[in-house]
Amino acid sequence: MAANQADIDIAPSIDYGLIDPTATPEQVEHCCQQAERFGFATVCVYPAYVRQAVELLHGKRPKVCTVIGFPTGASTSTVKLYEALEAADNGAVELDVSVNLGLLKAGRIDEFHRELAKICEETGKTVKAIIECSLLSDAEKQLGAEICMEAGAAYIKTNTGFFGGVTVEDVRLLKEFTKGRVGIKAAGGIRTHEQALDLIVAGATRLGTSRGPELIRQRDNLGNR
């Protein structure tokens, strides 16, 4: 680990995810408590738990994020917009939106752009567009990122974690493509503190992980050696 990396505090960059179909309200409460304890940027929960998380984190540092059209992005545009608007009404301030990759691959760029732009415009929330890097060629990653930026996305997110994990190479590519115009959220398979640091050094400005507390404990254990 490089000396300058040791000084990076990853906690404020973490979106602490509880994206588990078996998650219970009790687990959501624990997730919110952990996010506050460690100073994470957000908790990311399914739409069904947004209102609970908002109530638990009222007046506290972590914000509430949720997922839209997750994980495939293949819901209809109407359904995705409704889901996003309802999440915003329930208090979510950040929306991780799975884009429609089929439209991108088919070259139906106007439809791809219109769907995401409408969510950005009508919710007024911070949108992170999930482009699922593991399913795209480098050229498609660049095209997807450019369209998502034009549509109003505040972040490009690498992966959901359902179809492959983030790589340092993809984060570097997105940093090159976006040129600092938007944030980059690295997500999918972040298992170690060292990996998290490598992703931040490569250009990630957010880290999506269900292992947030574990990563911080790894850091503390390293520091105690």
mmCIF file of C-alpha atoms in Angstrom:
data_model
loop_
_atom_site.group_PDB
_atom_site.id
_atom_site.type_symbol
_atom_site.label_atom_id
_atom_site.label_comp_id
_atom_site.label_asym_id
_atom_site.label_seq_id
_atom_site.Cartn_x
_atom_site.Cartn_y
_atom_site.Cartn_z
ATOM 1 C CA MET A 1 0.000 0.000 0.000
ATOM 2 C CA ALA A 2 1.398 3.408 -0.956
ATOM 3 C CA ALA A 3 2.026 5.816 1.900
ATOM 4 C CA ASN A 4 -0.497 8.373 0.632
ATOM 5 C CA GLN A 5 -3.185 5.691 0.410
ATOM 6 C CA ALA A 6 -2.867 5.008 4.129
ATOM 7 C CA ASP A 7 -4.187 8.530 4.792
ATOM 8 C CA ILE A 8 -7.432 8.037 2.849
ATOM 9 C CA ASP A 9 -10.567 7.698 4.972
ATOM 10 C CA ILE A 10 -12.967 5.576 2.943
ATOM 11 C CA ALA A 11 -15.938 5.889 5.321
ATOM 12 C CA PRO A 12 -17.372 9.162 3.900
ATOM 13 C CA SER A 13 -17.353 7.580 0.417
ATOM 14 C CA ILE A 14 -19.323 4.464 1.347
ATOM 15 C CA ASP A 15 -22.894 3.798 0.264
ATOM 16 C CA TYR A 16 -23.686 1.049 2.763
ATOM 17 C CA GLY A 17 -25.978 -1.345 0.947
ATOM 18 C CA LEU A 18 -28.598 -3.693 2.314
ATOM 19 C CA ILE A 19 -29.742 -5.031 -1.033
ATOM 20 C CA ASP A 20 -30.919 -8.433 0.123
ATOM 21 C CA PRO A 21 -34.388 -9.740 -0.772
ATOM 22 C CA THR A 22 -34.637 -11.366 2.673
ATOM 23 C CA ALA A 23 -33.783 -8.164 4.576
ATOM 24 C CA THR A 24 -36.082 -7.475 7.516
ATOM 25 C CA PRO A 25 -37.069 -4.160 9.124
ATOM 26 C CA GLU A 26 -34.804 -5.078 12.036
ATOM 27 C CA GLN A 27 -31.863 -5.458 9.681
ATOM 28 C CA VAL A 28 -32.663 -2.111 8.074
ATOM 29 C CA GLU A 29 -32.565 -0.527 11.523
ATOM 30 C CA HIS A 30 -29.190 -2.122 12.235
ATOM 31 C CA CYS A 31 -27.872 -0.966 8.867
ATOM 32 C CA CYS A 32 -28.871 2.627 9.655
ATOM 33 C CA GLN A 33 -27.246 2.426 13.084
ATOM 34 C CA GLN A 34 -24.014 1.155 11.549
ATOM 35 C CA ALA A 35 -24.043 3.863 8.877
ATOM 36 C CA GLU A 36 -24.363 6.552 11.537
ATOM 37 C CA ARG A 37 -21.704 4.968 13.734
ATOM 38 C CA PHE A 38 -19.101 4.780 10.971
ATOM 39 C CA GLY A 39 -19.992 8.024 9.177
ATOM 40 C CA PHE A 40 -20.989 6.527 5.840
ATOM 41 C CA ALA A 41 -22.374 8.700 3.038
ATOM 42 C CA THR A 42 -25.642 6.798 2.674
ATOM 43 C CA VAL A 43 -27.537 3.657 3.371
ATOM 44 C CA CYS A 44 -28.852 2.032 0.208
ATOM 45 C CA VAL A 45 -32.013 0.000 0.696
ATOM 46 C CA TYR A 46 -34.782 -1.353 -1.488
ATOM 47 C CA PRO A 47 -37.673 1.065 -2.160
ATOM 48 C CA ALA A 48 -39.923 -0.765 0.309
ATOM 49 C CA TYR A 49 -37.659 0.350 3.161
ATOM 50 C CA VAL A 50 -36.967 3.941 2.149
ATOM 51 C CA ARG A 51 -39.510 5.501 4.486
ATOM 52 C CA GLN A 52 -38.258 3.495 7.474
ATOM 53 C CA ALA A 53 -34.641 4.424 6.762
ATOM 54 C CA VAL A 54 -35.544 8.101 6.338
ATOM 55 C CA GLU A 55 -37.266 8.127 9.726
ATOM 56 C CA LEU A 56 -34.336 6.377 11.415
ATOM 57 C CA LEU A 57 -31.739 8.728 9.918
ATOM 58 C CA HIS A 58 -33.646 11.985 10.301
ATOM 59 C CA GLY A 59 -31.193 14.720 11.295
ATOM 60 C CA LYS A 60 -28.208 12.391 11.024
ATOM 61 C CA ARG A 61 -25.270 12.424 8.639
ATOM 62 C CA PRO A 62 -26.001 9.418 6.387
ATOM 63 C CA LYS A 63 -28.587 10.018 3.681
ATOM 64 C CA VAL A 64 -30.969 7.497 2.185
ATOM 65 C CA CYS A 65 -30.362 5.984 -1.235
ATOM 66 C CA THR A 66 -32.470 3.432 -3.060
ATOM 67 C CA VAL A 67 -32.394 1.423 -6.269
ATOM 68 C CA ILE A 68 -34.652 1.892 -9.285
ATOM 69 C CA GLY A 69 -35.358 -0.707 -11.985
ATOM 70 C CA PHE A 70 -32.909 -2.908 -10.132
ATOM 71 C CA PRO A 71 -30.979 -4.950 -11.078
ATOM 72 C CA THR A 72 -31.735 -5.427 -14.803
ATOM 73 C CA GLY A 73 -33.053 -2.013 -15.845
ATOM 74 C CA ALA A 74 -35.548 -3.777 -18.094
ATOM 75 C CA SER A 75 -38.758 -2.492 -16.508
ATOM 76 C CA THR A 76 -40.813 -0.122 -18.633
ATOM 77 C CA SER A 77 -39.909 3.553 -18.520
ATOM 78 C CA THR A 78 -43.283 4.335 -16.931
ATOM 79 C CA VAL A 79 -42.713 1.863 -14.120
ATOM 80 C CA LYS A 80 -39.179 3.101 -13.459
ATOM 81 C CA LEU A 81 -40.321 6.709 -13.336
ATOM 82 C CA TYR A 82 -43.161 5.873 -10.947
ATOM 83 C CA GLU A 83 -40.773 3.920 -8.725
ATOM 84 C CA ALA A 84 -38.326 6.828 -8.698
ATOM 85 C CA LEU A 85 -41.000 9.420 -7.934
ATOM 86 C CA GLU A 86 -42.440 7.329 -5.115
ATOM 87 C CA ALA A 87 -38.968 6.825 -3.633
ATOM 88 C CA ALA A 88 -38.366 10.577 -3.789
ATOM 89 C CA ASP A 89 -41.734 11.254 -2.153
ATOM 90 C CA ASN A 90 -40.792 8.826 0.616
ATOM 91 C CA GLY A 91 -37.602 10.760 1.302
ATOM 92 C CA ALA A 92 -34.824 9.141 -0.725
ATOM 93 C CA VAL A 93 -32.292 11.749 -1.825
ATOM 94 C CA GLU A 94 -30.173 9.509 -4.047
ATOM 95 C CA LEU A 95 -31.398 7.067 -6.686
ATOM 96 C CA ASP A 96 -29.254 4.296 -8.165
ATOM 97 C CA VAL A 97 -30.962 3.664 -11.501
ATOM 98 C CA SER A 98 -30.345 0.554 -13.573
ATOM 99 C CA VAL A 99 -30.325 1.734 -17.180
ATOM 100 C CA ASN A 100 -31.823 -0.227 -20.052
ATOM 101 C CA LEU A 101 -28.770 -1.899 -21.565
ATOM 102 C CA GLY A 102 -30.802 -3.480 -24.347
ATOM 103 C CA LEU A 103 -31.642 -0.041 -25.704
ATOM 104 C CA LEU A 104 -27.980 0.949 -25.531
ATOM 105 C CA LYS A 105 -26.803 -2.159 -27.353
ATOM 106 C CA ALA A 106 -29.546 -1.794 -29.970
ATOM 107 C CA GLY A 107 -28.464 1.760 -30.720
ATOM 108 C CA ARG A 108 -31.808 3.190 -29.584
ATOM 109 C CA ILE A 109 -29.986 6.094 -28.005
ATOM 110 C CA ASP A 110 -32.868 8.578 -27.928
ATOM 111 C CA GLU A 111 -35.028 6.174 -25.902
ATOM 112 C CA PHE A 112 -32.128 5.345 -23.598
ATOM 113 C CA HIS A 113 -31.470 9.045 -22.979
ATOM 114 C CA ARG A 114 -35.135 9.996 -22.615
ATOM 115 C CA GLU A 115 -35.853 7.387 -19.944
ATOM 116 C CA LEU A 116 -33.003 8.481 -17.676
ATOM 117 C CA ALA A 117 -33.444 12.197 -18.355
ATOM 118 C CA LYS A 118 -37.078 12.027 -17.284
ATOM 119 C CA ILE A 119 -36.128 10.405 -13.971
ATOM 120 C CA CYS A 120 -33.438 13.029 -13.365
ATOM 121 C CA GLU A 121 -35.707 15.932 -14.257
ATOM 122 C CA GLU A 122 -38.917 14.862 -12.540
ATOM 123 C CA THR A 123 -37.385 13.671 -9.264
ATOM 124 C CA GLY A 124 -34.737 16.382 -8.917
ATOM 125 C CA LYS A 125 -32.659 13.916 -6.922
ATOM 126 C CA THR A 126 -29.047 12.771 -7.196
ATOM 127 C CA VAL A 127 -29.129 10.007 -9.805
ATOM 128 C CA LYS A 128 -26.436 7.372 -10.151
ATOM 129 C CA ALA A 129 -26.769 5.592 -13.487
ATOM 130 C CA ILE A 130 -25.744 1.928 -13.267
ATOM 131 C CA ILE A 131 -24.225 0.915 -16.588
ATOM 132 C CA GLU A 132 -23.169 -2.651 -15.605
ATOM 133 C CA CYS A 133 -19.622 -2.518 -16.952
ATOM 134 C CA SER A 134 -19.151 -6.287 -16.946
ATOM 135 C CA LEU A 135 -21.789 -6.600 -19.684
ATOM 136 C CA LEU A 136 -20.427 -3.885 -21.981
ATOM 137 C CA SER A 137 -17.528 -3.397 -24.363
ATOM 138 C CA ASP A 138 -15.244 -0.440 -23.692
ATOM 139 C CA ALA A 139 -16.909 1.461 -26.528
ATOM 140 C CA GLU A 140 -20.339 0.790 -25.011
ATOM 141 C CA LYS A 141 -19.100 1.908 -21.591
ATOM 142 C CA GLN A 142 -17.978 5.199 -23.085
ATOM 143 C CA LEU A 143 -21.184 5.723 -25.043
ATOM 144 C CA GLY A 144 -23.326 4.783 -22.058
ATOM 145 C CA ALA A 145 -21.429 7.100 -19.735
ATOM 146 C CA GLU A 146 -21.681 10.008 -22.177
ATOM 147 C CA ILE A 147 -25.426 9.603 -22.642
ATOM 148 C CA CYS A 148 -26.020 9.244 -18.906
ATOM 149 C CA MET A 149 -24.100 12.454 -18.269
ATOM 150 C CA GLU A 150 -26.114 14.263 -20.937
ATOM 151 C CA ALA A 151 -29.309 12.963 -19.335
ATOM 152 C CA GLY A 152 -28.381 14.535 -16.006
ATOM 153 C CA ALA A 153 -26.866 11.710 -13.988
ATOM 154 C CA ALA A 154 -24.653 12.916 -11.139
ATOM 155 C CA TYR A 155 -22.690 9.647 -10.985
ATOM 156 C CA ILE A 156 -21.858 6.744 -13.242
ATOM 157 C CA LYS A 157 -22.033 3.505 -11.264
ATOM 158 C CA THR A 158 -19.997 0.559 -12.467
ATOM 159 C CA ASN A 159 -22.065 -2.476 -11.482
ATOM 160 C CA THR A 160 -24.977 -3.826 -9.502
ATOM 161 C CA GLY A 161 -22.942 -6.799 -8.338
ATOM 162 C CA PHE A 162 -25.477 -9.206 -9.810
ATOM 163 C CA PHE A 163 -23.667 -9.730 -13.132
ATOM 164 C CA GLY A 164 -20.024 -9.250 -12.183
ATOM 165 C CA GLY A 165 -17.935 -7.043 -9.973
ATOM 166 C CA VAL A 166 -16.091 -3.773 -10.280
ATOM 167 C CA THR A 167 -12.513 -3.636 -11.549
ATOM 168 C CA VAL A 168 -9.876 -0.968 -11.130
ATOM 169 C CA GLU A 169 -9.548 -0.889 -14.905
ATOM 170 C CA ASP A 170 -13.217 0.023 -15.361
ATOM 171 C CA VAL A 171 -12.972 2.821 -12.814
ATOM 172 C CA ARG A 172 -9.930 4.199 -14.625
ATOM 173 C CA LEU A 173 -11.789 4.021 -17.930
ATOM 174 C CA LEU A 174 -14.793 5.866 -16.513
ATOM 175 C CA LYS A 175 -12.540 8.502 -15.010
ATOM 176 C CA GLU A 176 -10.983 8.993 -18.439
ATOM 177 C CA PHE A 177 -14.385 9.126 -20.167
ATOM 178 C CA THR A 178 -16.072 11.455 -17.670
ATOM 179 C CA LYS A 179 -13.152 13.859 -17.130
ATOM 180 C CA GLY A 180 -14.387 14.897 -13.699
ATOM 181 C CA ARG A 181 -17.821 16.012 -14.913
ATOM 182 C CA VAL A 182 -19.627 13.492 -12.686
ATOM 183 C CA GLY A 183 -18.825 11.209 -9.786
ATOM 184 C CA ILE A 184 -17.925 7.551 -10.213
ATOM 185 C CA LYS A 185 -19.476 4.924 -7.961
ATOM 186 C CA ALA A 186 -17.568 1.653 -7.793
ATOM 187 C CA ALA A 187 -19.726 -1.279 -6.740
ATOM 188 C CA GLY A 188 -19.865 -5.038 -6.908
ATOM 189 C CA GLY A 189 -17.578 -7.347 -4.967
ATOM 190 C CA ILE A 190 -15.660 -4.854 -2.815
ATOM 191 C CA ARG A 191 -14.381 -7.156 -0.099
ATOM 192 C CA THR A 192 -11.220 -5.615 1.341
ATOM 193 C CA HIS A 193 -10.060 -2.248 2.599
ATOM 194 C CA GLU A 194 -7.086 -2.410 0.251
ATOM 195 C CA GLN A 195 -9.382 -2.979 -2.735
ATOM 196 C CA ALA A 196 -11.498 -0.019 -1.666
ATOM 197 C CA LEU A 197 -8.419 2.198 -1.514
ATOM 198 C CA ASP A 198 -7.273 1.041 -4.947
ATOM 199 C CA LEU A 199 -10.659 1.965 -6.399
ATOM 200 C CA ILE A 200 -10.572 5.440 -4.850
ATOM 201 C CA VAL A 201 -7.058 6.052 -6.135
ATOM 202 C CA ALA A 202 -8.250 4.915 -9.590
ATOM 203 C CA GLY A 203 -10.982 7.556 -9.542
ATOM 204 C CA ALA A 204 -13.982 6.279 -7.569
ATOM 205 C CA THR A 205 -15.758 8.937 -5.533
ATOM 206 C CA ARG A 206 -18.300 6.551 -3.990
ATOM 207 C CA LEU A 207 -18.073 2.903 -2.986
ATOM 208 C CA GLY A 208 -21.155 0.695 -2.967
ATOM 209 C CA THR A 209 -20.742 -2.197 -0.569
ATOM 210 C CA SER A 210 -22.628 -4.357 1.900
ATOM 211 C CA ARG A 211 -19.384 -4.778 3.857
ATOM 212 C CA GLY A 212 -18.860 -1.211 5.030
ATOM 213 C CA PRO A 213 -18.248 -1.926 8.736
ATOM 214 C CA GLU A 214 -16.024 -4.884 7.849
ATOM 215 C CA LEU A 215 -13.843 -2.691 5.622
ATOM 216 C CA ILE A 216 -13.397 -0.151 8.420
ATOM 217 C CA ARG A 217 -12.491 -2.894 10.897
ATOM 218 C CA GLN A 218 -9.913 -4.215 8.445
ATOM 219 C CA ARG A 219 -8.356 -0.747 8.361
ATOM 220 C CA ASP A 220 -8.308 -0.545 12.135
ATOM 221 C CA ASN A 221 -6.742 -3.992 12.429
ATOM 222 C CA LEU A 222 -4.007 -2.999 10.000
ATOM 223 C CA GLY A 223 -3.352 0.153 11.973
ATOM 224 C CA ASN A 224 -2.965 -1.814 15.206
ATOM 225 C CA ARG A 225 -0.233 -4.059 13.839
#
